[in-house]
Amino acid sequence: MKIIITGAGGQLGKALVKLFSSCDYKVFSFTKRELDITSKEQIKEVFNKISPDIIINCAAFTKVDLCETDVEKAYLINGLAPFYLGTEANKHQAKLIHISTDYVFSGNQTSPYKETDQPNPQTIYGKSKLLGEELLLKNCNNLLIVRTSWLYGNDANNFVHTMMKLSEKLNSIKVVHDQFGSPTYTRDVALAIQSLMKDKTGIYHVTNSGKCSWYEFAKEIMRLIHSKTEILPISSQDYQFNTPRPSYSVLDNYKLEKEGIRLRDWKAALSTFFREEYIENED
Ligand SMILES: NC(=O)c1ccc[n+]([C@@H]2O[C@H](COP(=O)([O-])OP(=O)(O)OC[C@H]3O[C@@H](n4cnc5c(N)ncnc54)[C@H](OP(=O)(O)O)[C@@H]3O)[C@@H](O)[C@H]2O)c1
């Protein structure tokens, strides 16, 4: 099976490449420099050369604040470019697996969001990601959309890494206590994608189990790295975000669980992450 991974320089892309390189697939991974998904010509050229069976699109403009100021870029990368990939996938009778986000929802709910719940994004990032989903659902013949949330992996671009870096220089860090979600380890999402990718289609929510606030997440990170830095709770109102953040981002993994796949609790995943990505790599 020939698999193309786009956005392979990002945190989920890296986790998929790492997982799949130990399996029996032919993996062709492309960072942004190697394949810009906003270029129809580049997509065509790569697809003609490889004739893929599956494409996993991990490429995205994920910087929520920057999406607000570079709206055109956000809609191009997160909205139109997935459609370009889907169109080319159709020509090759290939399957497209597209990664999406909890930000397609308003974040105003107080119970976990199901795949069937009505999206209502509040940010340009969320709106542009929703456009990507909608164009694909209308136009792509063989499609799996995986929505995930609060991702972290072996990369500098995430909350775990930021907290670790801050803890090296600060005695205390203020973290919001009134926004809730499910921290999710990229390796666990990669494993779930592997289980779903052959014959599942439609939208699936894929996150680690359980929920917490960013404050609780930060406290657990400090505990696991044995840091003395104190985590202080602060309300969203007092934090002054440039772009509003959803107060409730928990995704219901009901469909995934119906397939017999249950991702472990977020605390267990976080503990494994530190063991696998840091301690083992120190040897
Ligand atoms: N991070 C999260 O907490 C989170 C939560 C929910 C859903 N998601 C979704 O999960 C997916 C993977 O996220 P991630 O955390 O792995 O993001 P990431 O680390 O930001 O990776 C995205 C990658 O896409 C690349 N990229 C940007 N524009 C591109 C283009 N035009 N062509 C090709 N590649 C391009 C980026 O390169 P540059 O960095 O050089 O621009 C980056 O390497 C995304 O679809 C995201 O929306 C993420």
CSV table of C-alpha atoms and ligand atoms in Angstrom, one decimal:
chain,number,residue,atom,x,y,z
A,1,MET,CA,0.0,0.0,0.0
A,2,LYS,CA,1.4,3.4,-1.0
A,3,ILE,CA,0.7,6.2,1.4
A,4,ILE,CA,1.4,9.9,0.9
A,5,ILE,CA,1.7,12.0,4.1
A,6,THR,CA,1.5,15.8,3.7
A,7,GLY,CA,2.6,18.3,6.3
A,8,ALA,CA,5.1,15.6,7.5
A,9,GLY,CA,7.2,18.3,9.2
A,10,GLY,CA,4.4,18.9,11.7
A,11,GLN,CA,3.8,17.1,15.0
A,12,LEU,CA,1.1,14.6,13.7
A,13,GLY,CA,2.9,14.2,10.4
A,14,LYS,CA,6.1,13.2,12.3
A,15,ALA,CA,4.2,10.7,14.5
A,16,LEU,CA,2.6,9.0,11.4
A,17,VAL,CA,5.9,8.8,9.6
A,18,LYS,CA,7.5,7.3,12.7
A,19,LEU,CA,4.7,4.7,13.2
A,20,PHE,CA,4.3,3.8,9.5
A,21,SER,CA,8.0,3.4,8.9
A,22,SER,CA,8.0,0.4,11.2
A,23,CYS,CA,5.1,-1.1,9.2
A,24,ASP,CA,4.8,-2.8,5.9
A,25,TYR,CA,3.7,0.3,3.9
A,26,LYS,CA,5.4,2.3,1.2
A,27,VAL,CA,5.4,5.7,2.8
A,28,PHE,CA,6.1,8.9,0.9
A,29,SER,CA,6.3,11.8,3.3
A,30,PHE,CA,6.4,15.5,2.3
A,31,THR,CA,7.2,18.5,4.4
A,32,LYS,CA,5.9,21.9,3.3
A,33,ARG,CA,9.1,22.6,1.4
A,34,GLU,CA,8.8,19.3,-0.5
A,35,LEU,CA,5.1,19.6,-1.3
A,36,ASP,CA,3.1,22.8,-0.9
A,37,ILE,CA,-0.5,21.7,-0.8
A,38,THR,CA,-1.7,25.0,-2.1
A,39,SER,CA,-0.1,24.2,-5.5
A,40,LYS,CA,-2.3,22.2,-7.7
A,41,GLU,CA,0.7,21.6,-10.0
A,42,GLN,CA,2.9,20.2,-7.3
A,43,ILE,CA,0.1,17.9,-6.1
A,44,LYS,CA,-0.6,16.6,-9.6
A,45,GLU,CA,3.1,15.9,-10.2
A,46,VAL,CA,3.6,14.0,-6.9
A,47,PHE,CA,0.4,12.0,-7.3
A,48,ASN,CA,1.2,11.1,-10.9
A,49,LYS,CA,4.6,9.9,-9.9
A,50,ILE,CA,3.5,7.9,-6.9
A,51,SER,CA,-0.1,6.7,-7.7
A,52,PRO,CA,-1.0,6.6,-4.1
A,53,ASP,CA,-3.6,4.3,-2.5
A,54,ILE,CA,-4.0,6.7,0.6
A,55,ILE,CA,-3.2,10.3,1.2
A,56,ILE,CA,-3.1,11.6,4.8
A,57,ASN,CA,-3.3,15.3,5.0
A,58,CYS,CA,-1.6,16.6,8.1
A,59,ALA,CA,-0.7,20.0,6.5
A,60,ALA,CA,-2.5,23.0,8.0
A,61,PHE,CA,-2.1,26.6,9.1
A,62,THR,CA,-2.5,25.8,12.8
A,63,LYS,CA,-1.6,29.2,14.4
A,64,VAL,CA,-4.9,30.3,15.6
A,65,ASP,CA,-4.0,34.0,16.2
A,66,LEU,CA,-2.1,34.3,12.9
A,67,CYS,CA,-5.2,33.0,11.0
A,68,GLU,CA,-7.1,36.0,12.2
A,69,THR,CA,-4.6,38.4,10.6
A,70,ASP,CA,-3.8,36.3,7.5
A,71,VAL,CA,-7.4,35.3,6.6
A,72,GLU,CA,-6.6,34.6,3.0
A,73,LYS,CA,-3.8,32.3,3.8
A,74,ALA,CA,-5.9,30.4,6.4
A,75,TYR,CA,-8.7,29.8,3.9
A,76,LEU,CA,-6.2,28.8,1.2
A,77,ILE,CA,-4.3,26.2,3.3
A,78,ASN,CA,-7.1,24.9,5.5
A,79,GLY,CA,-10.0,25.3,3.1
A,80,LEU,CA,-9.1,25.1,-0.5
A,81,ALA,CA,-5.9,23.1,-0.5
A,82,PRO,CA,-7.6,20.0,1.1
A,83,PHE,CA,-10.1,20.2,-1.8
A,84,TYR,CA,-7.2,20.2,-4.3
A,85,LEU,CA,-5.9,17.0,-2.6
A,86,GLY,CA,-9.4,15.5,-2.7
A,87,THR,CA,-9.9,16.2,-6.4
A,88,GLU,CA,-6.5,14.6,-7.3
A,89,ALA,CA,-7.3,11.7,-5.0
A,90,ASN,CA,-10.5,11.1,-6.9
A,91,LYS,CA,-8.5,10.9,-10.2
A,92,HIS,CA,-6.3,8.2,-8.7
A,93,GLN,CA,-9.2,6.4,-7.0
A,94,ALA,CA,-7.3,6.9,-3.8
A,95,LYS,CA,-8.6,7.6,-0.3
A,96,LEU,CA,-8.0,10.9,1.4
A,97,ILE,CA,-7.7,11.0,5.2
A,98,HIS,CA,-8.0,14.6,6.3
A,99,ILE,CA,-7.3,15.9,9.8
A,100,SER,CA,-9.6,18.4,11.3
A,101,THR,CA,-10.2,20.0,14.7
A,102,ASP,CA,-12.5,20.7,17.7
A,103,TYR,CA,-12.4,24.3,16.6
A,104,VAL,CA,-15.2,23.6,14.1
A,105,PHE,CA,-17.5,23.7,17.1
A,106,SER,CA,-18.5,26.8,19.1
A,107,GLY,CA,-17.1,25.6,22.4
A,108,ASN,CA,-20.3,26.6,24.2
A,109,GLN,CA,-21.6,23.2,24.8
A,110,THR,CA,-21.2,21.5,28.2
A,111,SER,CA,-21.2,17.9,27.0
A,112,PRO,CA,-18.9,16.2,24.5
A,113,TYR,CA,-19.4,17.1,20.9
A,114,LYS,CA,-20.6,14.2,18.6
A,115,GLU,CA,-19.7,13.9,14.9
A,116,THR,CA,-23.4,14.7,14.2
A,117,ASP,CA,-23.4,18.0,16.2
A,118,GLN,CA,-23.7,21.2,14.2
A,119,PRO,CA,-20.4,22.9,13.7
A,120,ASN,CA,-20.4,26.6,14.5
A,121,PRO,CA,-16.8,27.9,14.5
A,122,GLN,CA,-16.0,31.2,16.2
A,123,THR,CA,-12.5,31.8,14.8
A,124,ILE,CA,-11.0,32.1,11.3
A,125,TYR,CA,-8.9,29.0,12.0
A,126,GLY,CA,-12.1,27.0,12.8
A,127,LYS,CA,-14.0,28.5,9.9
A,128,SER,CA,-11.3,27.7,7.4
A,129,LYS,CA,-11.0,24.2,8.7
A,130,LEU,CA,-14.7,23.7,8.4
A,131,LEU,CA,-14.6,24.9,4.8
A,132,GLY,CA,-12.0,22.2,4.2
A,133,GLU,CA,-14.3,19.6,5.6
A,134,GLU,CA,-17.3,20.8,3.7
A,135,LEU,CA,-15.6,21.0,0.3
A,136,LEU,CA,-14.3,17.5,0.8
A,137,LEU,CA,-17.6,16.0,2.0
A,138,LYS,CA,-19.2,17.3,-1.2
A,139,ASN,CA,-16.4,16.4,-3.6
A,140,CYS,CA,-14.2,13.6,-2.4
A,141,ASN,CA,-15.3,10.1,-3.3
A,142,ASN,CA,-13.3,8.2,-0.7
A,143,LEU,CA,-12.9,10.3,2.4
A,144,LEU,CA,-12.1,9.9,6.1
A,145,ILE,CA,-12.1,13.0,8.3
A,146,VAL,CA,-10.4,12.7,11.7
A,147,ARG,CA,-11.2,15.5,14.1
A,148,THR,CA,-8.8,15.7,17.1
A,149,SER,CA,-7.9,18.2,19.8
A,150,TRP,CA,-5.2,19.6,22.1
A,151,LEU,CA,-2.4,17.7,20.3
A,152,TYR,CA,1.1,17.2,21.6
A,153,GLY,CA,4.0,15.1,20.4
A,154,ASN,CA,7.7,15.3,20.0
A,155,ASP,CA,7.8,18.8,18.6
A,156,ALA,CA,8.3,22.4,19.9
A,157,ASN,CA,4.9,23.5,18.7
A,158,ASN,CA,2.6,22.5,21.6
A,159,PHE,CA,1.5,23.2,25.1
A,160,VAL,CA,3.6,20.5,26.8
A,161,HIS,CA,6.8,21.8,25.3
A,162,THR,CA,5.9,25.4,26.1
A,163,MET,CA,5.2,24.5,29.8
A,164,MET,CA,8.4,22.6,30.0
A,165,LYS,CA,10.4,25.5,28.6
A,166,LEU,CA,8.7,28.1,30.9
A,167,SER,CA,9.2,25.9,33.9
A,168,GLU,CA,13.0,26.1,33.3
A,169,LYS,CA,13.0,29.9,34.0
A,170,LEU,CA,9.8,30.7,36.0
A,171,ASN,CA,8.8,29.9,39.6
A,172,SER,CA,5.2,30.2,38.8
A,173,ILE,CA,3.0,30.2,35.6
A,174,LYS,CA,-0.6,31.4,35.3
A,175,VAL,CA,-2.8,29.0,33.3
A,176,VAL,CA,-6.5,29.2,32.5
A,177,HIS,CA,-8.7,27.0,34.6
A,178,ASP,CA,-12.0,27.5,32.8
A,179,GLN,CA,-11.3,26.0,29.3
A,180,PHE,CA,-11.8,22.3,29.0
A,181,GLY,CA,-10.6,19.7,26.5
A,182,SER,CA,-8.9,16.3,26.0
A,183,PRO,CA,-5.1,16.5,25.7
A,184,THR,CA,-4.1,14.0,23.0
A,185,TYR,CA,-0.9,12.3,22.2
A,186,THR,CA,0.0,12.3,18.5
A,187,ARG,CA,1.1,8.7,18.6
A,188,ASP,CA,-2.3,7.6,19.8
A,189,VAL,CA,-4.0,9.5,17.0
A,190,ALA,CA,-1.6,7.9,14.5
A,191,LEU,CA,-2.4,4.4,15.8
A,192,ALA,CA,-6.2,5.1,15.6
A,193,ILE,CA,-5.7,6.4,12.0
A,194,GLN,CA,-3.9,3.2,11.2
A,195,SER,CA,-6.9,1.1,12.5
A,196,LEU,CA,-9.5,3.2,10.6
A,197,MET,CA,-7.7,4.0,7.4
A,198,LYS,CA,-8.4,0.8,5.3
A,199,ASP,CA,-12.2,0.7,5.3
A,200,LYS,CA,-13.7,3.5,7.4
A,201,THR,CA,-15.1,6.7,5.8
A,202,GLY,CA,-17.0,9.7,7.1
A,203,ILE,CA,-16.1,11.8,10.2
A,204,TYR,CA,-14.6,10.3,13.3
A,205,HIS,CA,-13.6,12.1,16.6
A,206,VAL,CA,-10.3,10.8,17.9
A,207,THR,CA,-8.9,12.0,21.2
A,208,ASN,CA,-7.4,10.5,24.3
A,209,SER,CA,-10.2,9.8,26.9
A,210,GLY,CA,-11.1,12.0,29.8
A,211,LYS,CA,-11.0,15.8,30.1
A,212,CYS,CA,-9.3,18.5,32.0
A,213,SER,CA,-8.7,22.3,32.0
A,214,TRP,CA,-5.4,23.8,30.7
A,215,TYR,CA,-4.6,24.4,34.4
A,216,GLU,CA,-5.0,20.7,35.3
A,217,PHE,CA,-3.0,19.8,32.2
A,218,ALA,CA,-0.2,22.1,33.2
A,219,LYS,CA,-0.2,20.7,36.8
A,220,GLU,CA,0.1,17.2,35.5
A,221,ILE,CA,3.0,18.1,33.2
A,222,MET,CA,4.9,19.7,36.2
A,223,ARG,CA,4.2,16.6,38.3
A,224,LEU,CA,5.6,14.3,35.6
A,225,ILE,CA,8.7,16.3,35.0
A,226,HIS,CA,9.2,16.8,38.8
A,227,SER,CA,9.2,20.6,38.4
A,228,LYS,CA,8.9,22.9,41.4
A,229,THR,CA,7.3,25.6,39.3
A,230,GLU,CA,3.9,26.5,40.7
A,231,ILE,CA,0.9,26.5,38.4
A,232,LEU,CA,-1.6,29.2,39.3
A,233,PRO,CA,-5.2,29.2,38.1
A,234,ILE,CA,-6.5,32.2,36.1
A,235,SER,CA,-9.8,32.9,34.4
A,236,SER,CA,-10.0,33.3,30.6
A,237,GLN,CA,-11.3,36.8,31.2
A,238,ASP,CA,-8.2,37.8,33.0
A,239,TYR,CA,-5.8,36.1,30.5
A,240,GLN,CA,-6.4,38.4,27.6
A,241,PHE,CA,-6.4,36.1,24.6
A,242,ASN,CA,-5.9,37.8,21.2
A,243,THR,CA,-8.4,35.3,19.7
A,244,PRO,CA,-11.3,33.8,21.7
A,245,ARG,CA,-10.6,30.2,22.7
A,246,PRO,CA,-13.4,27.6,23.1
A,247,SER,CA,-14.4,27.1,26.7
A,248,TYR,CA,-15.4,23.5,26.1
A,249,SER,CA,-13.6,21.4,23.4
A,250,VAL,CA,-14.3,17.8,24.5
A,251,LEU,CA,-15.0,15.5,21.5
A,252,ASP,CA,-17.2,12.4,22.0
A,253,ASN,CA,-15.3,9.4,20.6
A,254,TYR,CA,-18.5,7.3,20.5
A,255,LYS,CA,-18.2,6.3,16.8
A,256,LEU,CA,-14.6,5.3,17.3
A,257,GLU,CA,-15.4,3.2,20.4
A,258,LYS,CA,-18.2,1.5,18.4
A,259,GLU,CA,-15.4,0.2,16.2
A,260,GLY,CA,-13.7,-1.3,19.3
A,261,ILE,CA,-11.1,1.4,19.5
A,262,ARG,CA,-10.8,3.3,22.8
A,263,LEU,CA,-7.9,5.7,23.3
A,264,ARG,CA,-6.4,5.6,26.8
A,265,ASP,CA,-6.9,8.2,29.4
A,266,TRP,CA,-5.0,11.5,28.8
A,267,LYS,CA,-2.9,11.2,31.9
A,268,ALA,CA,-1.7,7.7,31.0
A,269,ALA,CA,-0.9,8.9,27.5
A,270,LEU,CA,1.0,11.9,28.8
A,271,SER,CA,3.0,9.7,31.1
A,272,THR,CA,3.9,7.4,28.2
A,273,PHE,CA,4.8,10.4,26.1
A,274,PHE,CA,7.4,11.5,28.6
A,275,ARG,CA,8.8,8.0,28.9
A,276,GLU,CA,8.9,7.3,25.2
A,277,GLU,CA,9.9,10.7,23.8
A,278,TYR,CA,12.3,11.9,26.5
A,279,ILE,CA,13.6,9.3,28.9
A,280,GLU,CA,14.2,6.6,26.3
A,281,ASN,CA,15.8,9.1,24.0
A,282,GLU,CA,18.2,10.1,26.7
A,283,ASP,CA,19.9,6.7,26.6
B,1,LIG,N1,-2.2,21.1,17.2
B,1,LIG,C1,-3.4,20.9,17.8
B,1,LIG,O1,-3.6,21.0,19.0
B,1,LIG,C2,-4.5,20.4,16.9
B,1,LIG,C3,-5.7,20.2,17.5
B,1,LIG,C4,-6.8,19.8,16.7
B,1,LIG,C5,-6.6,19.5,15.3
B,1,LIG,N2,-5.4,19.7,14.8
B,1,LIG,C6,-5.2,19.4,13.4
B,1,LIG,O2,-4.3,18.3,13.2
B,1,LIG,C7,-3.5,18.5,12.0
B,1,LIG,C8,-2.1,18.4,12.4
B,1,LIG,O3,-1.7,19.4,13.3
B,1,LIG,P1,-0.3,19.5,13.9
B,1,LIG,O4,-0.5,19.9,15.3
B,1,LIG,O5,0.6,18.4,13.5
B,1,LIG,O6,0.1,20.9,13.2
B,1,LIG,P2,1.6,21.5,12.9
B,1,LIG,O7,2.6,20.9,13.8
B,1,LIG,O8,1.4,22.9,12.8
B,1,LIG,O9,1.9,20.8,11.4
B,1,LIG,C9,1.3,21.3,10.3
B,1,LIG,C10,2.3,21.3,9.2
B,1,LIG,O10,1.8,21.7,8.0
B,1,LIG,C11,2.7,22.5,7.3
B,1,LIG,N3,2.2,23.3,6.3
B,1,LIG,C12,1.6,24.6,6.5
B,1,LIG,N4,1.3,25.1,5.3
B,1,LIG,C13,1.5,24.1,4.3
B,1,LIG,C14,1.3,24.0,2.9
B,1,LIG,N5,0.8,25.0,2.2
B,1,LIG,N6,1.7,22.9,2.3
B,1,LIG,C15,2.3,21.8,3.0
B,1,LIG,N7,2.5,21.9,4.3
B,1,LIG,C16,2.1,23.0,5.0
B,1,LIG,C17,3.4,23.3,8.4
B,1,LIG,O11,4.6,23.8,8.1
B,1,LIG,P3,5.1,25.2,8.7
B,1,LIG,O12,5.0,25.0,10.2
B,1,LIG,O13,6.5,25.4,8.2
B,1,LIG,O14,4.1,26.3,8.3
B,1,LIG,C18,3.5,22.2,9.5
B,1,LIG,O15,4.7,21.4,9.3
B,1,LIG,C19,-4.0,19.8,11.4
B,1,LIG,O16,-4.9,19.6,10.4
B,1,LIG,C20,-4.6,20.6,12.6
B,1,LIG,O17,-5.6,21.5,12.1
B,1,LIG,C21,-4.3,20.1,15.5
